[in-house]
mmCIF file of C-alpha atoms in Angstrom:
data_model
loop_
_atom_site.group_PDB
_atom_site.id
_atom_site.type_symbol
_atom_site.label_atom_id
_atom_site.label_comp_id
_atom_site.label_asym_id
_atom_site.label_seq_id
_atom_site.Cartn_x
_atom_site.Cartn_y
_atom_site.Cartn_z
ATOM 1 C CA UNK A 1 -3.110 144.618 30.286
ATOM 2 C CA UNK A 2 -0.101 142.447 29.249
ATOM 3 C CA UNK A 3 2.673 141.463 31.383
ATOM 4 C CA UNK A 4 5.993 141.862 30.135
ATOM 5 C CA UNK A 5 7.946 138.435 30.358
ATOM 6 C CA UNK A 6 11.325 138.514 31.748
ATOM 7 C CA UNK A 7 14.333 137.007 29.841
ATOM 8 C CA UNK A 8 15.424 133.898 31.823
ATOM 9 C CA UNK A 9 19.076 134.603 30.814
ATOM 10 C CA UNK A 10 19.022 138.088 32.744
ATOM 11 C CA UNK A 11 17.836 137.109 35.540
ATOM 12 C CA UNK A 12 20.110 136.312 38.782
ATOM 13 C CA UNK A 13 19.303 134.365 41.402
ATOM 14 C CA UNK A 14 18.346 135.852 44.481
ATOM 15 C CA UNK A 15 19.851 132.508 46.824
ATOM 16 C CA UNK A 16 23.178 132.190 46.792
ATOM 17 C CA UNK A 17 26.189 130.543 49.007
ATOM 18 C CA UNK A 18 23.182 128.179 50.726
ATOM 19 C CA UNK A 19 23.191 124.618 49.860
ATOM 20 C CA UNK A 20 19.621 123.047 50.253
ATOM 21 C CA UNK A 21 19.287 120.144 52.295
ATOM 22 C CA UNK A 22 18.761 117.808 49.363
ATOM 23 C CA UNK A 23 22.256 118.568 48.316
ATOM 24 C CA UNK A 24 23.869 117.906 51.896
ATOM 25 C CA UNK A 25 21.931 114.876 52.013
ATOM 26 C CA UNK A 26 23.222 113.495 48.959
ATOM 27 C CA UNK A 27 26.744 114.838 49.839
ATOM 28 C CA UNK A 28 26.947 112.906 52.873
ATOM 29 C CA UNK A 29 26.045 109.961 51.300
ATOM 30 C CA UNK A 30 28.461 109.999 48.258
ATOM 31 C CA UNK A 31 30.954 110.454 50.931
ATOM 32 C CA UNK A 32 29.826 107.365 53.557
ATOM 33 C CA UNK A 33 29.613 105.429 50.237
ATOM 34 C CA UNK A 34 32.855 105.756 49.240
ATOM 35 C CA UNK A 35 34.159 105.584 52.387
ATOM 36 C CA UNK A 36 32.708 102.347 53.174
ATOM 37 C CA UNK A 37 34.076 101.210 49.747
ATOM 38 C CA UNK A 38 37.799 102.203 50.847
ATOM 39 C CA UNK A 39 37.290 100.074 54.268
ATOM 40 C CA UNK A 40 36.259 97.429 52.249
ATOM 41 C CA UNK A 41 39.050 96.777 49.503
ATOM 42 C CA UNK A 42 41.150 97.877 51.759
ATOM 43 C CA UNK A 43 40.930 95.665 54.919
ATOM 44 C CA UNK A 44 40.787 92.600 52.947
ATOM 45 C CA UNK A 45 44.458 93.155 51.909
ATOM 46 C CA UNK A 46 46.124 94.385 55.057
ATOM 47 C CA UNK A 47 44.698 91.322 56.954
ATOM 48 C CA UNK A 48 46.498 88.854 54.133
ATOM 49 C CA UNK A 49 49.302 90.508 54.811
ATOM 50 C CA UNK A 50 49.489 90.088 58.587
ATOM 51 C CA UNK A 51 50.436 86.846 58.721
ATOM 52 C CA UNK A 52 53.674 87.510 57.380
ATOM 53 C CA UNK A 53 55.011 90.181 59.279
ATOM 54 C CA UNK A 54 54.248 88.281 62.355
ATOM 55 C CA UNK A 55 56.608 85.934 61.768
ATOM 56 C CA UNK A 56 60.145 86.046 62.814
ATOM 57 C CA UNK A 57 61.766 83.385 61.624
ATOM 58 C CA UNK A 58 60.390 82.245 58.908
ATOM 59 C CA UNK A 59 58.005 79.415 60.252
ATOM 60 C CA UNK A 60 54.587 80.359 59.293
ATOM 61 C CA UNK A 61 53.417 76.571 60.911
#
């Protein structure tokens, strides 16, 4: 007996609304990535600039 094959296109799938761990893995990485990019061009600049607004009058000696 033949079994009938099933068109893939009709099919729906069953799991839905869960995200697999894979994808929360790779999420949360993405995330502390760019993150850790921010902190990094980021803190580079606002230190430059501290110097500056430290000083009062002017003499940065």
């Amino acid at each position: 007996m033949r079994k009938l094959r099933r068109s893939p296109f009709g099919s729906v799938p069953k799991r839905r609304g869960r995200l697999s761990p894979l994808m929360l893995v790779g999420a949360l990485v993405t995330i502390i990535v760019v993150l850790v990019g921010a902190i990094v061009f980021v803190l580079p600049r606002l230190g430059s600039h501290s110097g500056n607004a430290l000083s009062i009058d002017g003499d940065q000696s």
